[in-house]
mmCIF file of C-alpha atoms in Angstrom:
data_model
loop_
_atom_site.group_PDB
_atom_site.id
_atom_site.type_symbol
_atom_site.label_atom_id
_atom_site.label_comp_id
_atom_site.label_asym_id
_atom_site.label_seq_id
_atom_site.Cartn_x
_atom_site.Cartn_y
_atom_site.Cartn_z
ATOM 1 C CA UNK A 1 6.413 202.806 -207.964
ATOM 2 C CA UNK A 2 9.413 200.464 -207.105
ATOM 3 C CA UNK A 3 8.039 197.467 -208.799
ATOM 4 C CA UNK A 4 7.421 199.727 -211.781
ATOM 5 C CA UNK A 5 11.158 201.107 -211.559
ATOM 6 C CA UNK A 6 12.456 197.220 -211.270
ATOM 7 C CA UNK A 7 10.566 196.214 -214.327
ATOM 8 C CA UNK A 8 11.835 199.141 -216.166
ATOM 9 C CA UNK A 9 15.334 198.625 -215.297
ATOM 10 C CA UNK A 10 15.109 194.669 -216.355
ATOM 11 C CA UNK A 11 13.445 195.464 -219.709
ATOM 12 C CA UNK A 12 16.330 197.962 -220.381
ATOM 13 C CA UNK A 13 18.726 195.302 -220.001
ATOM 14 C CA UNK A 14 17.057 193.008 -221.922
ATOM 15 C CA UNK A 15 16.839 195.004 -224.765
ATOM 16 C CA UNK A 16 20.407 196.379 -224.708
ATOM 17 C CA UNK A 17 22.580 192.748 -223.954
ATOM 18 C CA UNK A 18 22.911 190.939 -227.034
ATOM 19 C CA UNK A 19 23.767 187.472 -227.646
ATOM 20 C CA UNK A 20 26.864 187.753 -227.540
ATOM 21 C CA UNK A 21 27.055 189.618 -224.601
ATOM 22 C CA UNK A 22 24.482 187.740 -222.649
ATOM 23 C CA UNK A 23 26.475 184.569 -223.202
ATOM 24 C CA UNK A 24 29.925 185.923 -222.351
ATOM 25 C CA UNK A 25 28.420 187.313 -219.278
ATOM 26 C CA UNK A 26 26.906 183.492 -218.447
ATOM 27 C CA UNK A 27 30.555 182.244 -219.415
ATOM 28 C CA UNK A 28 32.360 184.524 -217.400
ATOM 29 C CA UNK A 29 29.994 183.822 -214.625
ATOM 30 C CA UNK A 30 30.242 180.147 -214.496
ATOM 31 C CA UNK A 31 34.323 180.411 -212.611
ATOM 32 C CA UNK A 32 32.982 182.647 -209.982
ATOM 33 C CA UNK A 33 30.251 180.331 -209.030
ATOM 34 C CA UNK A 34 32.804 177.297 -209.262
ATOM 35 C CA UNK A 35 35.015 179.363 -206.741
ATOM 36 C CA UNK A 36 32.187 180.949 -204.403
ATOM 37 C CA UNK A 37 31.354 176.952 -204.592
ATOM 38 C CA UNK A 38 35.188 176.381 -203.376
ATOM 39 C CA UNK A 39 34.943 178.978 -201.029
ATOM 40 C CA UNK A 40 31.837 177.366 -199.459
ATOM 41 C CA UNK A 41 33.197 174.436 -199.217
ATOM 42 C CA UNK A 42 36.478 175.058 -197.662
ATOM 43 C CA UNK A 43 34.699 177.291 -194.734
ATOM 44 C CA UNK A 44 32.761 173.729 -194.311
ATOM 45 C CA UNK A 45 35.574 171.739 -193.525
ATOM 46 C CA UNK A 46 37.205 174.318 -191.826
ATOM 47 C CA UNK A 47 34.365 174.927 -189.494
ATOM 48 C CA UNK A 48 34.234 170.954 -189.114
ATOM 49 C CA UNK A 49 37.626 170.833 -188.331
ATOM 50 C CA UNK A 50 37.074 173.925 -186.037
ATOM 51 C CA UNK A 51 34.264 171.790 -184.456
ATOM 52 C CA UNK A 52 36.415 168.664 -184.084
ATOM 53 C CA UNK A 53 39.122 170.637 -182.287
ATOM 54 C CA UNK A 54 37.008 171.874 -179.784
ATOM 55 C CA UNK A 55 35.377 168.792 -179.162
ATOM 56 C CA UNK A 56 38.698 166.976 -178.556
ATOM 57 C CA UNK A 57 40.052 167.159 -174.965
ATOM 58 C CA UNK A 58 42.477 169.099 -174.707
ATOM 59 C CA UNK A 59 46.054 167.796 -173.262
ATOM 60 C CA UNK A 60 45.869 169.847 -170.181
ATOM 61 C CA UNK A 61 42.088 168.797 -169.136
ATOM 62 C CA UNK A 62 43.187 165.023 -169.628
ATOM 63 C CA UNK A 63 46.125 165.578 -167.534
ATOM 64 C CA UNK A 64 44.173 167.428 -164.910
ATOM 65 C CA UNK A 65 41.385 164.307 -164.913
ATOM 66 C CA UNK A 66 44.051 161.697 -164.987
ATOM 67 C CA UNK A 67 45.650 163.915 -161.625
ATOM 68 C CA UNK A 68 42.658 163.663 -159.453
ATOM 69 C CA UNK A 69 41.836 160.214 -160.585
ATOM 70 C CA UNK A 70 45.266 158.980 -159.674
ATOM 71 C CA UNK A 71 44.914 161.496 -156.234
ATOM 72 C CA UNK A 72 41.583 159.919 -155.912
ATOM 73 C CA UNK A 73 42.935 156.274 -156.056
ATOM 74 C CA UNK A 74 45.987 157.233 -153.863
ATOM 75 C CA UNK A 75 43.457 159.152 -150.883
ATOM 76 C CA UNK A 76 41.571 156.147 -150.929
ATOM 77 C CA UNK A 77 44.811 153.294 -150.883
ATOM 78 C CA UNK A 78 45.401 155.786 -147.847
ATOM 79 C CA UNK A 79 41.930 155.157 -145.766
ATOM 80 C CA UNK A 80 42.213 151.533 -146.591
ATOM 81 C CA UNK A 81 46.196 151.394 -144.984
ATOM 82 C CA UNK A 82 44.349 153.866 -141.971
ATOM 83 C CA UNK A 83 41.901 150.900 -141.416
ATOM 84 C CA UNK A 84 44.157 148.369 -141.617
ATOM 85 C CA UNK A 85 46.617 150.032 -139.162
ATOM 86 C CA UNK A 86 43.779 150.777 -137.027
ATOM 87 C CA UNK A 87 43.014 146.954 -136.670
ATOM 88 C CA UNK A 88 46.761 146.128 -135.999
ATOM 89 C CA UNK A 89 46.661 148.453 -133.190
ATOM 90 C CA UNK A 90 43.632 147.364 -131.504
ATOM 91 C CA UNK A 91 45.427 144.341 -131.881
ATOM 92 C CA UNK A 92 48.411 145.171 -130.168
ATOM 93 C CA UNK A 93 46.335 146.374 -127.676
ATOM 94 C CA UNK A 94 43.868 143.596 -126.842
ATOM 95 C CA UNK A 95 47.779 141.599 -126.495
ATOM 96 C CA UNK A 96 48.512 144.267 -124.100
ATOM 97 C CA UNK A 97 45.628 143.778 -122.174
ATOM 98 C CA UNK A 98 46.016 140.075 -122.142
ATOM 99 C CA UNK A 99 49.447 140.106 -121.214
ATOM 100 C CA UNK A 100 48.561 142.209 -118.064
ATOM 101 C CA UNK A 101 45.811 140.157 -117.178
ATOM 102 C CA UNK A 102 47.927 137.072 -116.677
ATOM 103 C CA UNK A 103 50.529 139.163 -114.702
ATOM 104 C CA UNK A 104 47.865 140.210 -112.305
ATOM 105 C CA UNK A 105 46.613 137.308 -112.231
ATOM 106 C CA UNK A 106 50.100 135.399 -111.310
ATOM 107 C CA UNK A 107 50.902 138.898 -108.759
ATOM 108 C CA UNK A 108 47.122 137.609 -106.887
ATOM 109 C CA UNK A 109 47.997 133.803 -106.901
ATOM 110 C CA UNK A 110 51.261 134.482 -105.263
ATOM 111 C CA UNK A 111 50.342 137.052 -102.840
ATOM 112 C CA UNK A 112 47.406 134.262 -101.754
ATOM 113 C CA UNK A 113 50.072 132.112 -101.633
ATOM 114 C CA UNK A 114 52.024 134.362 -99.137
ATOM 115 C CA UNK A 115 49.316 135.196 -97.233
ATOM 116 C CA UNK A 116 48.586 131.028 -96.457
ATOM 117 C CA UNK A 117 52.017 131.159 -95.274
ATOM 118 C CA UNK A 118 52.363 133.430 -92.784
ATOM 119 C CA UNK A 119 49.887 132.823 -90.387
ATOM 120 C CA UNK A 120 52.319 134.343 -87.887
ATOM 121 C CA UNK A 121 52.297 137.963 -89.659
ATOM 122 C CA UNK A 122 48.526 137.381 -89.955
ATOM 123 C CA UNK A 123 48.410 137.236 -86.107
ATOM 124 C CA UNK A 124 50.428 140.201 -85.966
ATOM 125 C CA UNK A 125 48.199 142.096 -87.572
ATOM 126 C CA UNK A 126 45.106 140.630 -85.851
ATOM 127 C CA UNK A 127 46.755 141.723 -82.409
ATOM 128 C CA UNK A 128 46.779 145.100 -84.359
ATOM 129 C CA UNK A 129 43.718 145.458 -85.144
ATOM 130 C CA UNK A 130 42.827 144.528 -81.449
ATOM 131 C CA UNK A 131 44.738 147.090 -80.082
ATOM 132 C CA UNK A 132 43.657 150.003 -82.328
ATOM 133 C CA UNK A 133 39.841 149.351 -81.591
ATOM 134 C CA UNK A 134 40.863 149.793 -77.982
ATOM 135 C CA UNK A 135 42.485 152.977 -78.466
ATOM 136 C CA UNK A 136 39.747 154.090 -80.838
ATOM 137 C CA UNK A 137 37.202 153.359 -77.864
ATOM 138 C CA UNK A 138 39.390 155.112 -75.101
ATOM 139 C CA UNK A 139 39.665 158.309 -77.202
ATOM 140 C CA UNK A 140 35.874 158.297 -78.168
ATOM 141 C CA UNK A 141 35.355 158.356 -74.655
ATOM 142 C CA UNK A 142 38.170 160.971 -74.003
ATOM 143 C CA UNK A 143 40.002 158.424 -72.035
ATOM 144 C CA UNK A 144 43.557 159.568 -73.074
ATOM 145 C CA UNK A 145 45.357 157.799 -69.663
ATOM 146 C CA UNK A 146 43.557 154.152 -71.133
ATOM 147 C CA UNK A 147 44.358 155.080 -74.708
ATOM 148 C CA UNK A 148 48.217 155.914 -73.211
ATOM 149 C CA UNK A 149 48.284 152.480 -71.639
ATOM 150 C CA UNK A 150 47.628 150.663 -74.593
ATOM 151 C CA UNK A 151 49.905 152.696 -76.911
ATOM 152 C CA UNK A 152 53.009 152.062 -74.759
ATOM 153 C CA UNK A 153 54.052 156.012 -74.995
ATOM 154 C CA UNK A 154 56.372 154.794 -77.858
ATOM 155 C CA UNK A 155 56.374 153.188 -81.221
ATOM 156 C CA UNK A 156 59.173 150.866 -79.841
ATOM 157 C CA UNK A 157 56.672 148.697 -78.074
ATOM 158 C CA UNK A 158 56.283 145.019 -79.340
ATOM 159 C CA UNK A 159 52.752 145.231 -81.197
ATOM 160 C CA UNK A 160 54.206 147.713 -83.099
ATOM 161 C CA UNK A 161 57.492 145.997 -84.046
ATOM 162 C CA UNK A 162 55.385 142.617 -84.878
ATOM 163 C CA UNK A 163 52.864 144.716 -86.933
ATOM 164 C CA UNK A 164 55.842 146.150 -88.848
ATOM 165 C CA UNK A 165 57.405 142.781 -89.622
ATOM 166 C CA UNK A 166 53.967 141.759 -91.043
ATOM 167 C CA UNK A 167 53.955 144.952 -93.333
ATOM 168 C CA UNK A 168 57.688 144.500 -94.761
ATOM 169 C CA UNK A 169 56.638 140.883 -95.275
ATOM 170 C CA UNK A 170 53.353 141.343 -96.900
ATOM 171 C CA UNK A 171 54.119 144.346 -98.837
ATOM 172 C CA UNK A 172 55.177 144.382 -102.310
ATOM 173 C CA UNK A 173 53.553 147.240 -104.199
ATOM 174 C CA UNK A 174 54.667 151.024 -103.849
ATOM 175 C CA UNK A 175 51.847 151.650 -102.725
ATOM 176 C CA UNK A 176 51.251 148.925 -99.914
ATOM 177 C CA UNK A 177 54.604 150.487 -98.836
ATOM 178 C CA UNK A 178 53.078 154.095 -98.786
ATOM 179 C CA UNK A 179 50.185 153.637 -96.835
ATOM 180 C CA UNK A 180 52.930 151.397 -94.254
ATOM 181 C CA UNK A 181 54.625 154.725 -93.822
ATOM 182 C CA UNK A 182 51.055 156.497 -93.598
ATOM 183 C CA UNK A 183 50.359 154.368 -90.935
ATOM 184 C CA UNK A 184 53.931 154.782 -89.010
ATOM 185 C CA UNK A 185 53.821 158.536 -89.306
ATOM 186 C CA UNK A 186 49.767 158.962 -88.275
ATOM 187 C CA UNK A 187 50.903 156.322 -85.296
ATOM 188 C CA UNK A 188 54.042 158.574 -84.148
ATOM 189 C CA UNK A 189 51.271 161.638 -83.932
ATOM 190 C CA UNK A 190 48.649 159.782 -82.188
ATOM 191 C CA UNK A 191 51.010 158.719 -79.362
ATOM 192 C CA UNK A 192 52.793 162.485 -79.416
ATOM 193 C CA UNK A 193 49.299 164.117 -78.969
ATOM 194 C CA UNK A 194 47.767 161.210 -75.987
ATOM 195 C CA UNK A 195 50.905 162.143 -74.499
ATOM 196 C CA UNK A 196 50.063 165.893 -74.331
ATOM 197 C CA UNK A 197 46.449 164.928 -73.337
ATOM 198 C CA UNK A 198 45.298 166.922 -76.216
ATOM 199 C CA UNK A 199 42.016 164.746 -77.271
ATOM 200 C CA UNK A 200 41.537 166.585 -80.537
ATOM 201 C CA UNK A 201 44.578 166.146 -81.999
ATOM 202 C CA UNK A 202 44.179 162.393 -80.489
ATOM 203 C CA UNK A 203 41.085 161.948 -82.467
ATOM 204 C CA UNK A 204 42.584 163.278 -85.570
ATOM 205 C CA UNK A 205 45.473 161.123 -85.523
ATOM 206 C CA UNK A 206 43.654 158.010 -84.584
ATOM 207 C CA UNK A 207 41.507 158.272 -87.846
ATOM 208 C CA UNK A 208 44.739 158.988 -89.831
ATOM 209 C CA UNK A 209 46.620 155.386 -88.557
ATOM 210 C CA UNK A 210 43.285 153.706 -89.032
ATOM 211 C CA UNK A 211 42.720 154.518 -92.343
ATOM 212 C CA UNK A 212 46.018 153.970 -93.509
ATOM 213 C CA UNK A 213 45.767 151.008 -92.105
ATOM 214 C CA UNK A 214 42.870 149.717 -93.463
ATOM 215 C CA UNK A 215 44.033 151.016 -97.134
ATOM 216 C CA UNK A 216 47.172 148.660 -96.715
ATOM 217 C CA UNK A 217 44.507 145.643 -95.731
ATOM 218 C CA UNK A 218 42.379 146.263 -99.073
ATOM 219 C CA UNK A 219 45.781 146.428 -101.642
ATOM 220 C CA UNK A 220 47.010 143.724 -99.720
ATOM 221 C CA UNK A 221 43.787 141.579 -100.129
ATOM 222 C CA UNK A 222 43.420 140.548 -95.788
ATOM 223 C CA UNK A 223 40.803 143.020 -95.830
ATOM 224 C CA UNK A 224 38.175 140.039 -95.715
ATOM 225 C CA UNK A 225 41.148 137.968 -93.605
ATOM 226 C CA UNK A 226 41.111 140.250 -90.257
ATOM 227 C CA UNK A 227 38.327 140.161 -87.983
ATOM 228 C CA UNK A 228 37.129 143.396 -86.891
ATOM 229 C CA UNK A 229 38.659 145.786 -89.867
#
């Protein structure tokens, strides 16, 4: 029924345009399609242009690359300064080392030097070393009276004295010197308590000077020099 009314509708306009109409109607046709042509062809170039635009970085992306590129470049300038401050240090430090190598190393030779030298301190100290295994003996065997005779009852006896002048001569570190006035002390309280016959305070004592003793041998180096320590 459509298609009938279409065909209907056609034939009636046919049959009622004339010529004349029919051509002013193509005439007056022919600038619209020129300008929907116009139209068409201006929304073309502006949707190229459109298109362009938005495929063109924008300012502020380029910026924003060209920022972590140069932060990039700068980070990594950084890490290779790191490194190379890194190997000056270790460096410095290896010189350090070095350096202290060849002062310890001068400190030994002239402390063996010393040592060859004083054969009269080392004979000191031998006589020391003498003595204390005595009193170490008498007190294992609770012998305070032989202990007492070999201790003088005073640290102004003459084994002392020459052991001392070995020490001030032989010391040179602060802490040679500390275990000198380890031994001095631990020596005053070992003859205090044979004195009072007290043996366990005795013992006590004796391991103290001993010890301190044999410390000031080993930073000294007669460790291996003394017989009997």
């Amino acid at each position: 029924m459509a298609t009938a009314f279409l065909s209907t509708a056609n034939s009636f306009l046919s049959s009622t345009l004339s010529p004349s109409t029919s051509s002013c109607s193509s005439s007056s046709l022919t600038p619209v399609l020129v300008y929907l042509k116009n139209q068409n062809v201006k929304k073309g170039r502006t949707l190229c242009k459109a298109f362009n635009e938005s495929s063109a970085p924008s300012p502020a992306l380029t910026k924003r690359s060209f920022s972590v590129g140069f932060i990039t470049s700068l980070v990594l300038a950084g890490n290779g300064c790191s490194n190379a401050n890194a190997a000056i240090l270790e460096a410095d430090d290896d010189e350090e080392l070095l350096e202290k190598v060849k002062r310890d190393r001068k400190k030994r030779l002239e402390r063996q030097g010393v040592i060859s030298s004083s054969g009269q301190e080392k004979g000191y100290l031998q006589d020391l070393v003498y003595k204390l295994s005595k009193i170490g003996q008498a007190i294992d065997n609770n012998d305070l009276s032989a202990a007492s005779t070999v201790l003088g009852g005073s640290t102004d006896i003459d084994w002392v004295k020459n052991a001392n002048l070995a020490f001030s001569k032989l010391s040179s570190s602060p802490e040679e010197k500390t275990q000198v006035e380890a031994f001095n002390s631990s020596l005053a309280s070992l003859i205090s308590s044979v004195t009072k016959n007290d043996v366990a305070s005795s013992k006590v004592a004796f391991v103290e000077s001993a010890s301190a003793f044999e410390k000031w041998a080993t930073l000294t180096g007669l460790v291996g020099q003394l017989k009997g320590l």
